[in-house]
Amino acid sequence: MTDEREAPARLKDSEQRFRAIAESVPMPVVITALARRAILFANSRARAVFDLGVPGGELDHGLIWVDVAERERIARRVAAEGFVEAVEVRLKRADGSEFDAMLSVRLMDYGGEPAALGAIADISELRRTEEALRASEARLAAFMAHAPVAMCLEDPEGRYLMCNPEMGRILGRPAAEAIGRTAHDFFPPEEAPAILADIATVLRTGEPMVVEEHQPSLEAYAWATVIRFPIKDAAGRVVGVGGFAVDTTAQKHAQAELEASEQRFRTIAELHPIPLVITRLADRSVLSANRAFYATFRLDPARLMGDFDRADLYEDPRVREEIFATIEAGRSFDNRELVMRDTRGAASR
């Protein structure tokens, strides 16, 4: 009889411990009768989140479940298997708003009645975060796919983690084939080490760097301005290197052609027997003069480039002003006979 008398006390003590544990859980915990529409227990978190109706009364599952048929399917699974684990469901809050939830249910006996104990985790924020991540990844993918510059991401060993289609022009194959490989797989032995050395520098210093790369093995991007920058984790550790490459090959060729053209002009002008001088209109300073000009006017180059007043070379200085006014007006000053003087005063036409 001692055990029989102590049993109610032990049951009460067990019930109190269960309630204390259930109330401390930071998520809704609900025990429902498996065969009838009734809530047998709900912790304070469940009562705050859901409209559970009158305590102990019949429950309208439509107040909790967006799809009541889904609740019935889960109830049948619990009855047959004894549990369900981490099922994603759509539920309603007391204010009528809907949210995504992760539901785990265990079959149990509650007061002699078959019941289901359910723990519910609100994963709405997780889903919003996942959706934001997917949107961000979609924007990044679109940006990389259509960017007119080569872009890549490399790990600390220099292996390509991500490459855009434009990067494929540098690698000479589809960008997807570069993933997991390094510069040694695509560039000649005399070019690859410099690329990997720059990656190592960014990893070591944690600072971005801008370099001009010349890779004679390439047609496009034979010359490129390359920007490399560190990729850091939440703790600030450098975990990779990102890079952009801007193709400057056409500009380099144009610059080389311009320099060659200027060199040809200087050579021709220097050897031309007619005096030639090039003057900047803004301040009328001499940019260039050939040998014939210096010889004709008996001028020393250093003096001409200094503070020498070239108006002294004209018999009538007003003609010089007329020349500049004509040129500044966008017209040519042609076929005019002038009287000029050298630095010794000798006149010539």
mmCIF file of C-alpha atoms in Angstrom:
data_model
loop_
_atom_site.group_PDB
_atom_site.id
_atom_site.type_symbol
_atom_site.label_atom_id
_atom_site.label_comp_id
_atom_site.label_asym_id
_atom_site.label_seq_id
_atom_site.Cartn_x
_atom_site.Cartn_y
_atom_site.Cartn_z
ATOM 1 C CA MET A 1 0.000 0.000 0.000
ATOM 2 C CA THR A 2 3.011 2.299 0.511
ATOM 3 C CA ASP A 3 3.747 2.307 -3.223
ATOM 4 C CA GLU A 4 0.109 2.964 -4.041
ATOM 5 C CA ARG A 5 0.004 5.900 -1.645
ATOM 6 C CA GLU A 6 3.298 7.346 -2.938
ATOM 7 C CA ALA A 7 2.413 6.925 -6.632
ATOM 8 C CA PRO A 8 0.229 10.079 -6.836
ATOM 9 C CA ALA A 9 2.994 12.122 -5.235
ATOM 10 C CA ARG A 10 5.561 10.777 -7.656
ATOM 11 C CA LEU A 11 3.218 11.423 -10.575
ATOM 12 C CA LYS A 12 2.650 14.978 -9.410
ATOM 13 C CA ASP A 13 6.403 15.497 -9.004
ATOM 14 C CA SER A 14 7.038 14.101 -12.494
ATOM 15 C CA GLU A 15 4.345 16.342 -13.949
ATOM 16 C CA GLN A 16 5.896 19.364 -12.291
ATOM 17 C CA ARG A 17 9.342 18.511 -13.665
ATOM 18 C CA PHE A 18 7.891 18.020 -17.155
ATOM 19 C CA ARG A 19 6.117 21.370 -17.031
ATOM 20 C CA ALA A 20 9.221 23.123 -15.721
ATOM 21 C CA ILE A 21 11.253 21.688 -18.605
ATOM 22 C CA ALA A 22 8.571 22.427 -21.206
ATOM 23 C CA GLU A 23 8.170 26.021 -20.019
ATOM 24 C CA SER A 24 11.916 26.607 -20.253
ATOM 25 C CA VAL A 25 12.075 25.523 -23.899
ATOM 26 C CA PRO A 26 12.288 28.697 -26.077
ATOM 27 C CA MET A 27 9.910 27.325 -28.715
ATOM 28 C CA PRO A 28 6.276 26.252 -28.795
ATOM 29 C CA VAL A 29 5.677 22.784 -27.285
ATOM 30 C CA VAL A 30 2.202 21.300 -27.691
ATOM 31 C CA ILE A 31 0.676 17.942 -26.732
ATOM 32 C CA THR A 32 -2.453 17.054 -28.682
ATOM 33 C CA ALA A 33 -4.792 14.109 -28.411
ATOM 34 C CA LEU A 34 -4.092 11.868 -31.361
ATOM 35 C CA ALA A 35 -7.662 10.764 -31.989
ATOM 36 C CA ARG A 36 -9.636 13.871 -31.052
ATOM 37 C CA ARG A 37 -9.429 17.614 -31.599
ATOM 38 C CA ALA A 38 -8.069 18.670 -28.238
ATOM 39 C CA ILE A 39 -4.963 20.333 -26.776
ATOM 40 C CA LEU A 40 -3.762 18.421 -23.718
ATOM 41 C CA PHE A 41 -0.828 20.699 -22.914
ATOM 42 C CA ALA A 42 0.771 23.871 -24.309
ATOM 43 C CA ASN A 43 3.708 25.755 -22.876
ATOM 44 C CA SER A 44 3.690 29.523 -22.496
ATOM 45 C CA ARG A 45 5.512 30.033 -25.784
ATOM 46 C CA ALA A 46 2.845 28.052 -27.647
ATOM 47 C CA ARG A 47 0.076 30.004 -25.961
ATOM 48 C CA ALA A 48 1.740 33.266 -26.947
ATOM 49 C CA VAL A 49 2.153 32.271 -30.588
ATOM 50 C CA PHE A 50 -1.027 30.348 -31.404
ATOM 51 C CA ASP A 51 -4.758 30.771 -30.914
ATOM 52 C CA LEU A 52 -5.423 27.557 -28.991
ATOM 53 C CA GLY A 53 -9.026 28.296 -28.105
ATOM 54 C CA VAL A 54 -10.529 27.446 -24.704
ATOM 55 C CA PRO A 55 -8.117 25.370 -22.517
ATOM 56 C CA GLY A 56 -9.200 21.742 -22.634
ATOM 57 C CA GLY A 57 -11.854 22.431 -25.244
ATOM 58 C CA GLU A 58 -12.142 21.221 -28.798
ATOM 59 C CA LEU A 59 -9.492 22.793 -31.038
ATOM 60 C CA ASP A 60 -10.131 24.207 -34.484
ATOM 61 C CA HIS A 61 -6.953 23.142 -36.290
ATOM 62 C CA GLY A 62 -7.722 25.676 -38.986
ATOM 63 C CA LEU A 63 -6.604 28.352 -36.502
ATOM 64 C CA ILE A 64 -3.104 26.864 -36.457
ATOM 65 C CA TRP A 65 -2.592 25.057 -39.761
ATOM 66 C CA VAL A 66 -2.564 26.753 -43.124
ATOM 67 C CA ASP A 67 -3.307 23.339 -44.640
ATOM 68 C CA VAL A 68 -5.345 21.230 -42.197
ATOM 69 C CA ALA A 69 -4.971 18.202 -44.475
ATOM 70 C CA GLU A 70 -1.245 18.384 -43.872
ATOM 71 C CA ARG A 71 -1.876 18.062 -40.126
ATOM 72 C CA GLU A 72 -3.948 14.933 -40.761
ATOM 73 C CA ARG A 73 -1.191 13.391 -42.880
ATOM 74 C CA ILE A 74 1.382 14.030 -40.161
ATOM 75 C CA ALA A 75 -0.957 12.592 -37.511
ATOM 76 C CA ARG A 76 -1.288 9.395 -39.535
ATOM 77 C CA ARG A 77 2.482 9.122 -39.880
ATOM 78 C CA VAL A 78 2.968 9.593 -36.142
ATOM 79 C CA ALA A 79 0.351 6.911 -35.418
ATOM 80 C CA ALA A 80 2.021 4.487 -37.839
ATOM 81 C CA GLU A 81 5.725 5.253 -37.211
ATOM 82 C CA GLY A 82 5.727 6.769 -33.747
ATOM 83 C CA PHE A 83 7.382 10.026 -34.805
ATOM 84 C CA VAL A 84 8.165 12.529 -37.539
ATOM 85 C CA GLU A 85 11.395 14.486 -37.597
ATOM 86 C CA ALA A 86 12.059 18.031 -38.829
ATOM 87 C CA VAL A 87 9.112 18.382 -41.207
ATOM 88 C CA GLU A 88 8.670 21.802 -42.804
ATOM 89 C CA VAL A 89 5.113 23.084 -42.413
ATOM 90 C CA ARG A 90 3.203 26.307 -42.827
ATOM 91 C CA LEU A 91 1.418 27.555 -39.680
ATOM 92 C CA LYS A 92 -0.652 30.525 -38.493
ATOM 93 C CA ARG A 93 0.031 32.834 -35.583
ATOM 94 C CA ALA A 94 -2.729 34.109 -33.295
ATOM 95 C CA ASP A 95 -2.855 37.351 -35.300
ATOM 96 C CA GLY A 96 -3.523 35.399 -38.501
ATOM 97 C CA SER A 97 -0.077 35.880 -40.026
ATOM 98 C CA GLU A 98 1.554 32.829 -41.580
ATOM 99 C CA PHE A 99 5.082 31.543 -41.082
ATOM 100 C CA ASP A 100 7.365 28.661 -42.022
ATOM 101 C CA ALA A 101 8.026 26.191 -39.213
ATOM 102 C CA MET A 102 10.087 23.077 -38.560
ATOM 103 C CA LEU A 103 7.966 20.471 -36.739
ATOM 104 C CA SER A 104 9.148 17.384 -34.853
ATOM 105 C CA VAL A 105 6.553 15.058 -33.275
ATOM 106 C CA ARG A 106 6.778 12.052 -30.930
ATOM 107 C CA LEU A 107 4.025 9.616 -30.004
ATOM 108 C CA MET A 108 3.434 9.385 -26.252
ATOM 109 C CA ASP A 109 0.894 8.438 -23.605
ATOM 110 C CA TYR A 110 -0.553 11.396 -21.763
ATOM 111 C CA GLY A 111 -2.903 10.609 -18.901
ATOM 112 C CA GLY A 112 -3.671 7.215 -20.400
ATOM 113 C CA GLU A 113 -4.545 8.677 -23.805
ATOM 114 C CA PRO A 114 -2.512 8.336 -27.065
ATOM 115 C CA ALA A 115 -1.058 11.777 -27.748
ATOM 116 C CA ALA A 116 1.485 13.539 -29.921
ATOM 117 C CA LEU A 117 4.132 15.854 -28.473
ATOM 118 C CA GLY A 118 5.162 18.448 -30.990
ATOM 119 C CA ALA A 119 8.062 20.936 -30.876
ATOM 120 C CA ILE A 120 7.835 23.831 -33.314
ATOM 121 C CA ALA A 121 10.711 26.032 -34.507
ATOM 122 C CA ASP A 122 9.983 29.243 -36.412
ATOM 123 C CA ILE A 123 12.264 29.217 -39.478
ATOM 124 C CA SER A 124 10.799 32.301 -41.176
ATOM 125 C CA GLU A 125 13.976 34.306 -40.633
ATOM 126 C CA LEU A 126 16.051 31.405 -41.909
ATOM 127 C CA ARG A 127 13.921 31.252 -45.049
ATOM 128 C CA ARG A 128 14.185 35.018 -45.544
ATOM 129 C CA THR A 129 17.935 34.761 -45.150
ATOM 130 C CA GLU A 130 18.092 31.889 -47.628
ATOM 131 C CA GLU A 131 15.950 33.814 -50.091
ATOM 132 C CA ALA A 132 18.135 36.900 -49.694
ATOM 133 C CA LEU A 133 21.201 34.717 -50.234
ATOM 134 C CA ARG A 134 19.707 33.206 -53.382
ATOM 135 C CA ALA A 135 18.840 36.675 -54.659
ATOM 136 C CA SER A 136 22.340 37.906 -53.866
ATOM 137 C CA GLU A 137 23.905 34.923 -55.619
ATOM 138 C CA ALA A 138 21.652 35.501 -58.627
ATOM 139 C CA ARG A 139 22.738 39.149 -58.820
ATOM 140 C CA LEU A 140 26.386 38.147 -58.497
ATOM 141 C CA ALA A 141 25.986 35.491 -61.189
ATOM 142 C CA ALA A 142 24.311 37.986 -63.539
ATOM 143 C CA PHE A 143 26.980 40.597 -62.826
ATOM 144 C CA MET A 144 29.807 38.167 -63.492
ATOM 145 C CA ALA A 145 28.161 36.696 -66.575
ATOM 146 C CA HIS A 146 27.758 40.085 -68.264
ATOM 147 C CA ALA A 147 30.741 42.014 -66.888
ATOM 148 C CA PRO A 148 33.009 43.280 -69.701
ATOM 149 C CA VAL A 149 36.096 42.562 -67.600
ATOM 150 C CA ALA A 150 37.634 39.263 -66.514
ATOM 151 C CA MET A 151 36.740 38.311 -62.931
ATOM 152 C CA CYS A 152 37.848 35.447 -60.711
ATOM 153 C CA LEU A 153 38.085 34.259 -57.115
ATOM 154 C CA GLU A 154 40.999 32.133 -55.887
ATOM 155 C CA ASP A 155 41.661 30.209 -52.682
ATOM 156 C CA PRO A 156 44.885 30.572 -50.622
ATOM 157 C CA GLU A 157 46.572 27.929 -52.821
ATOM 158 C CA GLY A 158 45.787 29.912 -55.950
ATOM 159 C CA ARG A 159 43.074 27.526 -57.154
ATOM 160 C CA TYR A 160 40.238 29.127 -59.074
ATOM 161 C CA LEU A 161 36.963 29.000 -57.135
ATOM 162 C CA MET A 162 34.919 31.162 -59.490
ATOM 163 C CA CYS A 163 35.501 32.591 -62.963
ATOM 164 C CA ASN A 164 33.239 34.581 -65.238
ATOM 165 C CA PRO A 165 32.905 33.930 -69.005
ATOM 166 C CA GLU A 166 35.230 36.819 -69.856
ATOM 167 C CA MET A 167 37.930 35.089 -67.805
ATOM 168 C CA GLY A 168 37.662 32.214 -70.273
ATOM 169 C CA ARG A 169 39.224 34.476 -72.920
ATOM 170 C CA ILE A 170 42.346 34.667 -70.792
ATOM 171 C CA LEU A 171 42.399 30.968 -69.936
ATOM 172 C CA GLY A 172 41.674 29.853 -73.482
ATOM 173 C CA ARG A 173 38.830 27.533 -72.479
ATOM 174 C CA PRO A 174 35.385 27.710 -70.814
ATOM 175 C CA ALA A 175 35.661 29.318 -67.403
ATOM 176 C CA ALA A 176 33.958 26.335 -65.721
ATOM 177 C CA GLU A 177 36.958 24.162 -66.635
ATOM 178 C CA ALA A 178 39.233 26.368 -64.538
ATOM 179 C CA ILE A 179 37.588 25.557 -61.200
ATOM 180 C CA GLY A 180 40.028 23.786 -58.901
ATOM 181 C CA ARG A 181 43.046 24.549 -61.099
ATOM 182 C CA THR A 182 45.808 27.151 -60.801
ATOM 183 C CA ALA A 183 47.661 29.508 -63.119
ATOM 184 C CA HIS A 184 50.229 26.751 -63.757
ATOM 185 C CA ASP A 185 47.523 24.867 -65.685
ATOM 186 C CA PHE A 186 46.919 27.707 -68.142
ATOM 187 C CA PHE A 187 49.997 29.898 -68.497
ATOM 188 C CA PRO A 188 53.564 29.222 -69.648
ATOM 189 C CA PRO A 189 56.230 28.561 -66.969
ATOM 190 C CA GLU A 190 57.633 32.066 -67.432
ATOM 191 C CA GLU A 191 54.254 33.737 -66.738
ATOM 192 C CA ALA A 192 52.440 31.650 -64.100
ATOM 193 C CA PRO A 193 54.848 32.258 -61.150
ATOM 194 C CA ALA A 194 54.348 36.037 -61.309
ATOM 195 C CA ILE A 195 50.562 35.596 -61.095
ATOM 196 C CA LEU A 196 50.798 33.276 -58.089
ATOM 197 C CA ALA A 197 53.347 35.584 -56.440
ATOM 198 C CA ASP A 198 50.890 38.498 -56.616
ATOM 199 C CA ILE A 199 48.177 36.311 -55.074
ATOM 200 C CA ALA A 200 50.570 35.381 -52.265
ATOM 201 C CA THR A 201 51.331 39.071 -51.665
ATOM 202 C CA VAL A 202 47.646 39.922 -51.218
ATOM 203 C CA LEU A 203 47.213 36.945 -48.874
ATOM 204 C CA ARG A 204 50.211 38.028 -46.804
ATOM 205 C CA THR A 205 49.497 41.752 -46.598
ATOM 206 C CA GLY A 206 45.710 41.697 -46.652
ATOM 207 C CA GLU A 207 45.841 44.736 -48.937
ATOM 208 C CA PRO A 208 44.624 45.199 -52.527
ATOM 209 C CA MET A 209 47.161 45.708 -55.290
ATOM 210 C CA VAL A 210 47.055 47.041 -58.839
ATOM 211 C CA VAL A 211 49.588 45.811 -61.393
ATOM 212 C CA GLU A 212 50.096 45.940 -65.114
ATOM 213 C CA GLU A 213 50.561 42.432 -66.463
ATOM 214 C CA HIS A 214 52.142 41.542 -69.784
ATOM 215 C CA GLN A 215 51.461 38.022 -70.967
ATOM 216 C CA PRO A 216 52.859 37.583 -74.485
ATOM 217 C CA SER A 217 51.243 34.148 -74.793
ATOM 218 C CA LEU A 218 47.804 35.789 -75.049
ATOM 219 C CA GLU A 219 46.096 37.745 -77.818
ATOM 220 C CA ALA A 220 43.287 39.326 -75.814
ATOM 221 C CA TYR A 221 44.630 40.502 -72.438
ATOM 222 C CA ALA A 222 48.240 40.379 -73.633
ATOM 223 C CA TRP A 223 48.403 43.638 -71.667
ATOM 224 C CA ALA A 224 46.042 44.098 -68.747
ATOM 225 C CA THR A 225 45.507 46.220 -65.665
ATOM 226 C CA VAL A 226 44.886 43.679 -62.904
ATOM 227 C CA ILE A 227 43.304 44.522 -59.548
ATOM 228 C CA ARG A 228 43.615 41.890 -56.801
ATOM 229 C CA PHE A 229 41.979 42.264 -53.398
ATOM 230 C CA PRO A 230 41.616 40.142 -50.229
ATOM 231 C CA ILE A 231 38.474 38.168 -49.401
ATOM 232 C CA LYS A 232 38.002 38.068 -45.619
ATOM 233 C CA ASP A 233 35.790 35.966 -43.359
ATOM 234 C CA ALA A 234 33.681 37.279 -40.478
ATOM 235 C CA ALA A 235 36.731 37.171 -38.183
ATOM 236 C CA GLY A 236 38.776 39.299 -40.574
ATOM 237 C CA ARG A 237 41.015 36.459 -41.762
ATOM 238 C CA VAL A 238 42.029 36.512 -45.420
ATOM 239 C CA VAL A 239 40.548 33.356 -46.935
ATOM 240 C CA GLY A 240 40.895 34.084 -50.633
ATOM 241 C CA VAL A 241 41.760 36.587 -53.325
ATOM 242 C CA GLY A 242 39.415 38.242 -55.802
ATOM 243 C CA GLY A 243 40.581 39.720 -59.056
ATOM 244 C CA PHE A 244 39.544 41.926 -61.977
ATOM 245 C CA ALA A 245 41.477 42.235 -65.221
ATOM 246 C CA VAL A 246 40.890 45.045 -67.710
ATOM 247 C CA ASP A 247 42.191 44.354 -71.212
ATOM 248 C CA THR A 248 44.489 47.214 -72.249
ATOM 249 C CA THR A 249 46.040 45.457 -75.255
ATOM 250 C CA ALA A 250 44.381 47.743 -77.811
ATOM 251 C CA GLN A 251 45.414 50.836 -75.879
ATOM 252 C CA LYS A 252 48.986 49.543 -75.641
ATOM 253 C CA HIS A 253 49.138 48.935 -79.374
ATOM 254 C CA ALA A 254 47.618 52.343 -80.075
ATOM 255 C CA GLN A 255 50.106 53.980 -77.727
ATOM 256 C CA ALA A 256 52.989 52.170 -79.415
ATOM 257 C CA GLU A 257 51.729 53.252 -82.836
ATOM 258 C CA LEU A 258 51.326 56.829 -81.624
ATOM 259 C CA GLU A 259 54.838 56.873 -80.215
ATOM 260 C CA ALA A 260 56.186 55.425 -83.454
ATOM 261 C CA SER A 261 54.269 58.038 -85.452
ATOM 262 C CA GLU A 262 55.560 60.826 -83.238
ATOM 263 C CA GLN A 263 59.078 59.498 -83.594
ATOM 264 C CA ARG A 264 58.717 59.471 -87.376
ATOM 265 C CA PHE A 265 57.377 63.029 -87.284
ATOM 266 C CA ARG A 266 60.237 64.211 -85.075
ATOM 267 C CA THR A 267 62.765 62.570 -87.380
ATOM 268 C CA ILE A 268 61.257 64.108 -90.508
ATOM 269 C CA ALA A 269 60.790 67.529 -88.877
ATOM 270 C CA GLU A 270 64.306 67.550 -87.491
ATOM 271 C CA LEU A 271 65.866 66.855 -90.883
ATOM 272 C CA HIS A 272 63.509 69.063 -92.917
ATOM 273 C CA PRO A 273 65.359 72.024 -94.505
ATOM 274 C CA ILE A 274 62.453 74.454 -93.902
ATOM 275 C CA PRO A 275 62.296 76.067 -90.430
ATOM 276 C CA LEU A 276 59.499 74.475 -88.396
ATOM 277 C CA VAL A 277 58.181 75.427 -84.966
ATOM 278 C CA ILE A 278 55.204 74.105 -82.936
ATOM 279 C CA THR A 279 53.655 76.524 -80.445
ATOM 280 C CA ARG A 280 51.046 75.895 -77.734
ATOM 281 C CA LEU A 281 48.136 78.292 -78.278
ATOM 282 C CA ALA A 282 47.191 78.492 -74.599
ATOM 283 C CA ASP A 283 50.387 80.182 -73.481
ATOM 284 C CA ARG A 284 52.271 80.515 -76.804
ATOM 285 C CA SER A 285 55.187 78.509 -75.476
ATOM 286 C CA VAL A 286 57.368 76.528 -77.883
ATOM 287 C CA LEU A 287 56.759 72.784 -77.867
ATOM 288 C CA SER A 288 59.200 71.859 -80.606
ATOM 289 C CA ALA A 289 61.478 73.398 -83.233
ATOM 290 C CA ASN A 290 63.758 71.814 -85.835
ATOM 291 C CA ARG A 291 67.403 72.423 -86.612
ATOM 292 C CA ALA A 292 66.597 74.642 -89.582
ATOM 293 C CA PHE A 293 64.602 76.962 -87.322
ATOM 294 C CA TYR A 294 67.477 77.341 -84.847
ATOM 295 C CA ALA A 295 70.003 77.855 -87.651
ATOM 296 C CA THR A 296 67.906 80.361 -89.594
ATOM 297 C CA PHE A 297 67.263 82.594 -86.589
ATOM 298 C CA ARG A 298 70.641 81.927 -84.938
ATOM 299 C CA LEU A 299 68.901 80.731 -81.785
ATOM 300 C CA ASP A 300 70.191 78.534 -79.020
ATOM 301 C CA PRO A 301 67.557 75.863 -78.054
ATOM 302 C CA ALA A 302 67.844 76.672 -74.351
ATOM 303 C CA ARG A 303 67.200 80.345 -75.041
ATOM 304 C CA LEU A 304 64.148 79.610 -77.218
ATOM 305 C CA MET A 305 62.607 77.414 -74.554
ATOM 306 C CA GLY A 306 63.292 80.056 -71.908
ATOM 307 C CA ASP A 307 61.936 83.574 -71.677
ATOM 308 C CA PHE A 308 62.978 84.695 -75.157
ATOM 309 C CA ASP A 309 60.347 87.007 -76.733
ATOM 310 C CA ARG A 310 59.751 85.617 -80.206
ATOM 311 C CA ALA A 311 58.026 88.849 -81.216
ATOM 312 C CA ASP A 312 61.584 90.138 -81.736
ATOM 313 C CA LEU A 313 61.876 87.797 -84.729
ATOM 314 C CA TYR A 314 59.207 89.783 -86.610
ATOM 315 C CA GLU A 315 59.997 93.068 -88.312
ATOM 316 C CA ASP A 316 56.382 94.006 -87.492
ATOM 317 C CA PRO A 317 55.328 92.299 -84.180
ATOM 318 C CA ARG A 318 51.681 93.012 -85.014
ATOM 319 C CA VAL A 319 51.835 90.361 -87.714
ATOM 320 C CA ARG A 320 52.551 87.742 -85.038
ATOM 321 C CA GLU A 321 49.377 88.732 -83.177
ATOM 322 C CA GLU A 322 47.443 88.525 -86.432
ATOM 323 C CA ILE A 323 48.755 84.994 -86.995
ATOM 324 C CA PHE A 324 47.633 83.827 -83.548
ATOM 325 C CA ALA A 325 44.234 85.497 -83.884
ATOM 326 C CA THR A 326 43.679 83.783 -87.239
ATOM 327 C CA ILE A 327 44.633 80.351 -85.894
ATOM 328 C CA GLU A 328 42.533 80.772 -82.741
ATOM 329 C CA ALA A 329 39.557 81.626 -84.970
ATOM 330 C CA GLY A 330 39.945 78.225 -86.643
ATOM 331 C CA ARG A 331 41.367 79.516 -89.923
ATOM 332 C CA SER A 332 44.676 78.952 -91.641
ATOM 333 C CA PHE A 333 47.305 81.639 -92.130
ATOM 334 C CA ASP A 334 48.696 80.788 -95.574
ATOM 335 C CA ASN A 335 50.851 82.247 -98.321
ATOM 336 C CA ARG A 336 51.719 85.570 -96.644
ATOM 337 C CA GLU A 337 55.092 87.121 -97.263
ATOM 338 C CA LEU A 338 56.717 88.282 -94.011
ATOM 339 C CA VAL A 339 59.901 90.005 -93.068
ATOM 340 C CA MET A 340 61.660 88.162 -90.247
ATOM 341 C CA ARG A 341 64.869 88.943 -88.337
ATOM 342 C CA ASP A 342 67.380 86.665 -86.677
ATOM 343 C CA THR A 343 68.810 87.356 -83.243
ATOM 344 C CA ARG A 344 71.557 89.484 -84.790
ATOM 345 C CA GLY A 345 68.998 91.701 -86.557
ATOM 346 C CA ALA A 346 69.581 90.396 -90.081
ATOM 347 C CA ALA A 347 66.323 90.492 -92.043
ATOM 348 C CA SER A 348 65.016 87.872 -94.444
ATOM 349 C CA ARG A 349 61.765 87.163 -96.263
#
